[in-house]
Coordinates of C-alpha atoms in Angstrom, one line a residue:
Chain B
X24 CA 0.0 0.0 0.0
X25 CA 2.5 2.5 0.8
X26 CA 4.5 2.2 -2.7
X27 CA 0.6 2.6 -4.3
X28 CA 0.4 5.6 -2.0
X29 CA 4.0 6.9 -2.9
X30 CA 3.3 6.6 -6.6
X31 CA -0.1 9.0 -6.3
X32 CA 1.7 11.2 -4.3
X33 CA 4.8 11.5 -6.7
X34 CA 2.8 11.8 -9.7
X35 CA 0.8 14.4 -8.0
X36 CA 4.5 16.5 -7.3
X37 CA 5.4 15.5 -11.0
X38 CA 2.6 17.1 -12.6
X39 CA 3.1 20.3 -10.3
X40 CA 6.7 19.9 -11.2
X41 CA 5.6 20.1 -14.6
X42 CA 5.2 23.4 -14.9
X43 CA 9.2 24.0 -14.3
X44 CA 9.6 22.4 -18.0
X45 CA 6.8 23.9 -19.5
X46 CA 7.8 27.6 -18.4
X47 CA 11.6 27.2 -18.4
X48 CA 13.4 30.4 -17.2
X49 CA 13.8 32.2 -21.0
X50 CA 15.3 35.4 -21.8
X51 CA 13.0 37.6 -19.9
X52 CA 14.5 35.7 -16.9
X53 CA 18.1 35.9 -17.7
X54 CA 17.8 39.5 -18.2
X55 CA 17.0 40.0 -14.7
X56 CA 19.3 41.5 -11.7
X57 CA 19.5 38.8 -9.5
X58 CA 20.8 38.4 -6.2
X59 CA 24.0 36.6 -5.2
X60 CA 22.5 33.5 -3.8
X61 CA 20.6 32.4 -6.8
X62 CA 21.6 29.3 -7.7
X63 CA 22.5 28.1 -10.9
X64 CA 19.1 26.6 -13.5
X65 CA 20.0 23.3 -13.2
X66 CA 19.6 23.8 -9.0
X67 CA 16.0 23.9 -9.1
X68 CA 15.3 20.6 -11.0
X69 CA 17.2 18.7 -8.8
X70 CA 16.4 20.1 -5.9
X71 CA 12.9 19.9 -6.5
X72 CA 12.9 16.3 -7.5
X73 CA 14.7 15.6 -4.1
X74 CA 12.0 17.3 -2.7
X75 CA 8.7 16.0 -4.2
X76 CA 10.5 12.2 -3.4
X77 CA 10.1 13.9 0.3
X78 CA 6.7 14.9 0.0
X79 CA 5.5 12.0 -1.4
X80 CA 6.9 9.9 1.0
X81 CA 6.1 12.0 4.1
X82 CA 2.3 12.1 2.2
X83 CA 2.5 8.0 1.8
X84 CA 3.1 7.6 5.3
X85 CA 0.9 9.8 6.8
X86 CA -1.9 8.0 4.4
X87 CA -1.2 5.1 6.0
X88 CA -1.8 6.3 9.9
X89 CA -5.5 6.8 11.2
X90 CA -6.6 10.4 11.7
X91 CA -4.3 12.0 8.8
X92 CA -7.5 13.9 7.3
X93 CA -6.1 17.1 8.1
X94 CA -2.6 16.7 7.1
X95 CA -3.8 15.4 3.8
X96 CA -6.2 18.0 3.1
X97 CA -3.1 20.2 3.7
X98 CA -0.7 18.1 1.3
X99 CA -3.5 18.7 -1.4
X100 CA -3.6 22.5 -0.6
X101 CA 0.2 22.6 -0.6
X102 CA 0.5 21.0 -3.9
X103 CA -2.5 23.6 -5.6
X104 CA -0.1 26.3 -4.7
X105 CA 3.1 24.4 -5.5
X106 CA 1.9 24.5 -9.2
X107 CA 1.3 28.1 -9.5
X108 CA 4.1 29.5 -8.9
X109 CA 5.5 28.9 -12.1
X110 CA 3.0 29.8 -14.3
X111 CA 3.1 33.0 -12.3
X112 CA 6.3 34.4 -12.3
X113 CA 8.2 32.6 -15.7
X114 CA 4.6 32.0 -17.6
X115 CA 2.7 35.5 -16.5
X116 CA 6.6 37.0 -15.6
X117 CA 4.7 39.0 -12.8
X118 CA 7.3 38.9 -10.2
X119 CA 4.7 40.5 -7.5
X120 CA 2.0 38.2 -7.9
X121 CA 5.1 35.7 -8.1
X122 CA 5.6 37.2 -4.5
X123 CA 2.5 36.6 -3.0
X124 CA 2.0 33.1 -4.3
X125 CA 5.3 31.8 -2.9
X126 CA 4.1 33.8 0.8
X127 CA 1.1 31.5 0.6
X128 CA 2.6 28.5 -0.7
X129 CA 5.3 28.8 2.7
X130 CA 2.7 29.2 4.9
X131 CA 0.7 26.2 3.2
X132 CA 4.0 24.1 3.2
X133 CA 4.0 25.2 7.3
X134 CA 0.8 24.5 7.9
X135 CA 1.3 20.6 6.6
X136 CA 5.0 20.3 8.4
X137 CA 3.1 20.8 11.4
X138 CA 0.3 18.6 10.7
X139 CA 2.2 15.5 9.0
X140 CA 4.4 15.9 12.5
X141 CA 1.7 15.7 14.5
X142 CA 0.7 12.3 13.0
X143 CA 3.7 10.9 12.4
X144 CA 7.1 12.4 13.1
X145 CA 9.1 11.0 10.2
X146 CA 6.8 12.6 7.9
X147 CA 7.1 16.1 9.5
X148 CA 11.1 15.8 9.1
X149 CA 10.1 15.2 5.6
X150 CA 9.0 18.7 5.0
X151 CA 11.8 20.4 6.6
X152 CA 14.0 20.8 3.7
X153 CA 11.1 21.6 1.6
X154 CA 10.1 24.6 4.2
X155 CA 13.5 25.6 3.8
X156 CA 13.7 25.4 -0.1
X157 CA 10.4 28.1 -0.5
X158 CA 11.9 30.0 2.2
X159 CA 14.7 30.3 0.0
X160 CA 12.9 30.6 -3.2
X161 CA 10.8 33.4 -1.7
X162 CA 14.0 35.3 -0.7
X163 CA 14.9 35.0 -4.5
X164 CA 11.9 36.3 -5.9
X165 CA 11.8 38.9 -3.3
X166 CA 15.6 39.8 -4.1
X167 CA 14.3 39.7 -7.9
X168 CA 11.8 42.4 -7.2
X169 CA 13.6 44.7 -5.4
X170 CA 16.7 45.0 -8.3
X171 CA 14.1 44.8 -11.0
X172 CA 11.3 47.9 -10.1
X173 CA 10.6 48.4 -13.6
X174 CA 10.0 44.5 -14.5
X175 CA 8.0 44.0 -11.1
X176 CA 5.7 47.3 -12.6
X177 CA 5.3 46.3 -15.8
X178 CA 4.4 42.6 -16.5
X179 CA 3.6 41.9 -20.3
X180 CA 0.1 41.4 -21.1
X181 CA -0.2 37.5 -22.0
X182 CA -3.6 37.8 -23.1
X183 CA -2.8 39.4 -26.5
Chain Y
X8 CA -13.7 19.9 12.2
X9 CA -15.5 19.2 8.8
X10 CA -15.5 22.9 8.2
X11 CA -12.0 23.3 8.9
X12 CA -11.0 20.6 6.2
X13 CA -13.4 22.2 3.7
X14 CA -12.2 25.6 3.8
X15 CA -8.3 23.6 3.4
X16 CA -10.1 21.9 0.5
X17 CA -11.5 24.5 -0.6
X18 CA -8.5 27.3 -0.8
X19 CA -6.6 24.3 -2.8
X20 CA -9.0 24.0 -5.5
X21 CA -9.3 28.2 -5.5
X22 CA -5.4 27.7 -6.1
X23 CA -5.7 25.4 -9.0
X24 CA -8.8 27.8 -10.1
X25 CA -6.7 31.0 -10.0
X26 CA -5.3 29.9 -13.3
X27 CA -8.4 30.6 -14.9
X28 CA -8.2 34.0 -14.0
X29 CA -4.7 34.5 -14.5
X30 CA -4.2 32.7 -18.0
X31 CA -8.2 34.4 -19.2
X32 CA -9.2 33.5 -23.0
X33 CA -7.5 36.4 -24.7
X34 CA -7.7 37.2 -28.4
X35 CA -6.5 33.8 -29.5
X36 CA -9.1 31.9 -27.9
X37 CA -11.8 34.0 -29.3
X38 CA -10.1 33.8 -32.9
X39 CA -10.2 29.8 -32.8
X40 CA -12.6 28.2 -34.4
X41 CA -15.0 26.2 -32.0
X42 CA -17.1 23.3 -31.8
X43 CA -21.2 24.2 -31.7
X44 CA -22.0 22.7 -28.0
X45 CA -18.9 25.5 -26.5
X46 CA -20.5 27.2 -23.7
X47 CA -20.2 31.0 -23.7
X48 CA -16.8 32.2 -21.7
X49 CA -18.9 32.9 -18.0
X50 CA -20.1 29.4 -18.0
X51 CA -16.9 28.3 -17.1
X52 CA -16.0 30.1 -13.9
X53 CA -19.7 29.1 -12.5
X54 CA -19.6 25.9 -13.4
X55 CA -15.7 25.7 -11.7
X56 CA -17.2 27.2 -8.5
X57 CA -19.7 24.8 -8.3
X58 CA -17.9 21.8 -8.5
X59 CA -15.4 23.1 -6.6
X60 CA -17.6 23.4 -3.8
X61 CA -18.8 19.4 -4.4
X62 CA -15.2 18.9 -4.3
X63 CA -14.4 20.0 -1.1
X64 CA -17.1 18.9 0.4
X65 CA -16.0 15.3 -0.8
X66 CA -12.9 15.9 0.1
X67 CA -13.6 17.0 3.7
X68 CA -16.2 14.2 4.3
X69 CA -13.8 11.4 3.1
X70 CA -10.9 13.1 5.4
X71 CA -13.0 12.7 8.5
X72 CA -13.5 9.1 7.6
X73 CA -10.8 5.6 9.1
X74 CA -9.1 4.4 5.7
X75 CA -9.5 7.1 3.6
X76 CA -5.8 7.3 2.5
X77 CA -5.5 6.7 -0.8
X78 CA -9.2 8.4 -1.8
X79 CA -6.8 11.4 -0.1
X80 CA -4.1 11.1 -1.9
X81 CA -6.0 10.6 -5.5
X82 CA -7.7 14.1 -4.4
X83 CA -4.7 15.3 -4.3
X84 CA -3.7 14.2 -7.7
X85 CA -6.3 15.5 -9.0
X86 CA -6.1 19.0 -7.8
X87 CA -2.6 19.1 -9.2
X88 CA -3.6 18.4 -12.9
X89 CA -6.8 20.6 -12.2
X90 CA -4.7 23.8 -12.2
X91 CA -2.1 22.4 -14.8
X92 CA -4.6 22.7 -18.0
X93 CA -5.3 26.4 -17.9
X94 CA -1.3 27.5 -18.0
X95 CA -1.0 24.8 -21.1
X96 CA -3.8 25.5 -22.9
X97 CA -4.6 29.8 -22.1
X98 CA -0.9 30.3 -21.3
X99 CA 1.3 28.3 -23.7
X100 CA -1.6 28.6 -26.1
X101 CA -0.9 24.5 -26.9
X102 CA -3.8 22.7 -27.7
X103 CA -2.5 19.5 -28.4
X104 CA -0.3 19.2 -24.9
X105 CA -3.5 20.5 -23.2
X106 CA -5.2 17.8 -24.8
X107 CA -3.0 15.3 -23.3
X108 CA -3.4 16.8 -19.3
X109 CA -7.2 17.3 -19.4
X110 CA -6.7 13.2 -20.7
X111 CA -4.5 12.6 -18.1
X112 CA -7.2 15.2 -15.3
X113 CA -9.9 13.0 -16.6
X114 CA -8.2 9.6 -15.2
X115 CA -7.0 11.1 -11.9
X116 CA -10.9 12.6 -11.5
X117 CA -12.5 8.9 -12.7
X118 CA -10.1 6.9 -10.1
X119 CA -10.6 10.1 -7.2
X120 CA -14.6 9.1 -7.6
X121 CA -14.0 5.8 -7.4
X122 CA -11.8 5.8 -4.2
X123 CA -14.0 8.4 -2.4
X124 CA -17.4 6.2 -3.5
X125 CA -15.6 3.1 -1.7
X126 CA -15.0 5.0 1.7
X127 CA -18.1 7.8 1.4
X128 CA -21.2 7.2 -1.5
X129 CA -22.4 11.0 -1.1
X130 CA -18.7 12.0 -1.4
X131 CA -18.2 9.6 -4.8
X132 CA -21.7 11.2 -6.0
X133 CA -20.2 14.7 -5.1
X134 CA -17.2 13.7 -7.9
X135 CA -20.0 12.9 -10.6
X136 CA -20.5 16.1 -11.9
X137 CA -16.4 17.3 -11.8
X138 CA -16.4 14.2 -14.3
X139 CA -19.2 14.9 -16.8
X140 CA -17.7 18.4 -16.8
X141 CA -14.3 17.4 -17.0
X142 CA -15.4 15.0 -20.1
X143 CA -17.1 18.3 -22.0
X144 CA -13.9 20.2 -21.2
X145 CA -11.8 16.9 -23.0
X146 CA -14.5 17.1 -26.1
X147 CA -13.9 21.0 -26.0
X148 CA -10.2 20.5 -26.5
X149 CA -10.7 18.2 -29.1
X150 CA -12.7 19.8 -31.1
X151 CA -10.3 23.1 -30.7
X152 CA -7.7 20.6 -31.6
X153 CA -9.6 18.8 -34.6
X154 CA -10.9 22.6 -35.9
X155 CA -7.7 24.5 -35.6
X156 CA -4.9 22.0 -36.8
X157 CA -2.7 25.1 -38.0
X158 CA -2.7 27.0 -34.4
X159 CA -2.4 23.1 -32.7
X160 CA 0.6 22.3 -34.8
X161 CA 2.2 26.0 -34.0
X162 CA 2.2 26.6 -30.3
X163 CA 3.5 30.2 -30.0
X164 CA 7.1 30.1 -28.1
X165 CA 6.3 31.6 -24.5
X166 CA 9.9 31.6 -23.6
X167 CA 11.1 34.4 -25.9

């Protein structure tokens, strides 16, 4: 059961994950200030595969334990927000909206820490690094929108 | 407690439905041809609120319920593949690869039914609708797909 659960899970993060292949940082991206701590492209993929093999087994496990309703309802409403980022900031390249959707996403990610601990301490370790990763990217995009005011103001219109 | 898991539920498939207003049907929607059963443009956010609101409450019944792991997990899935079709199909404008996630969506939503029927029967009713509309949304894309094979074979490049 749990490798059943696992595979749900994963293919859940994958299709989240998705979106990091099908808005790849482009031109617009590269043409940004950064700040010093950004890591190189090829960071992100890997990180974020280490990570969703996390998730999914910190959301496998807790699946597995009696009472886990609210820790799963808050792996779901992690993942929603996981996948939006993306489209956000590299699809819609508005690096404020960018802003607020990583905010919620950390405090979503928070939220199911807590709540995966509370059933099943394992799983709560599991989110740690992942707390830490959208702390991180938040600190980007937030370094991102203070060395490019104009880019933040302006986002191109994608509806035309 | 049930309330408490909605709203989680409920914030998670706002997340997934934020696409829709970020990544709107702009001019190249409208300039597509269409098949004769596409509902006019406000249809669609209506019909999203309302089965996002069976959703939840699916979701939050089947959480409060012993052994309802994996109908948790699969609601998961699902949410993450809701919110993917918008940014492939309004934001990278490619009908053909949104084609192959609202196939994918309609999978994840026909075993999520199934698994919430087996621990809850009002919460596998609550999933019938998010299927039929699901399945209209699939026919939608391919008769975009089947009446538009010059902008399905182009996809505009996003990342320039």
């Amino acid at each position: 059961m749990f490798w059943l659960l696992f595979s749900v899970f994963l293919v859940a993060c994958l299709g989240a994950g998705a979106t990091g292949g099908l808005f790849p940082p482009g031109p617009w991206y590269r043409a940004l200030n950064k700040p010093w701590f950004t890591p190189p492209d090829w960071v992100f993929p890997v990180t974020w595969l280490v990570l969703y093999l996390c998730m999914a087994t910190a959301g496998a496990r807790v699946a597995m334990t009696e009472g886990a309703g609210l820790a799963l309802a808050l792996w779901a409403l992690q993942i929603a927000f996981n996948g939006l980022w993306t489209p956000v900031f590299f699809g819609l390249r508005n690096i404020r909206l960018g802003m607020a959707v990583v905010s919620f996403l950390w405090l979503t990610v928070f939220f199911a820490m807590v709540a995966h601990w509370q059933v099943d301490t394992l799983a709560g370790v599991l989110f740690v690094p992942y707390l830490v990763w959208v702390t991180i990217a938040a600190a980007l995009n937030a370094g991102v929108w203070r060395m490019n005011p104009d880019a933040a103001r302006n986002p191109p219109d994608v509806a035309s």
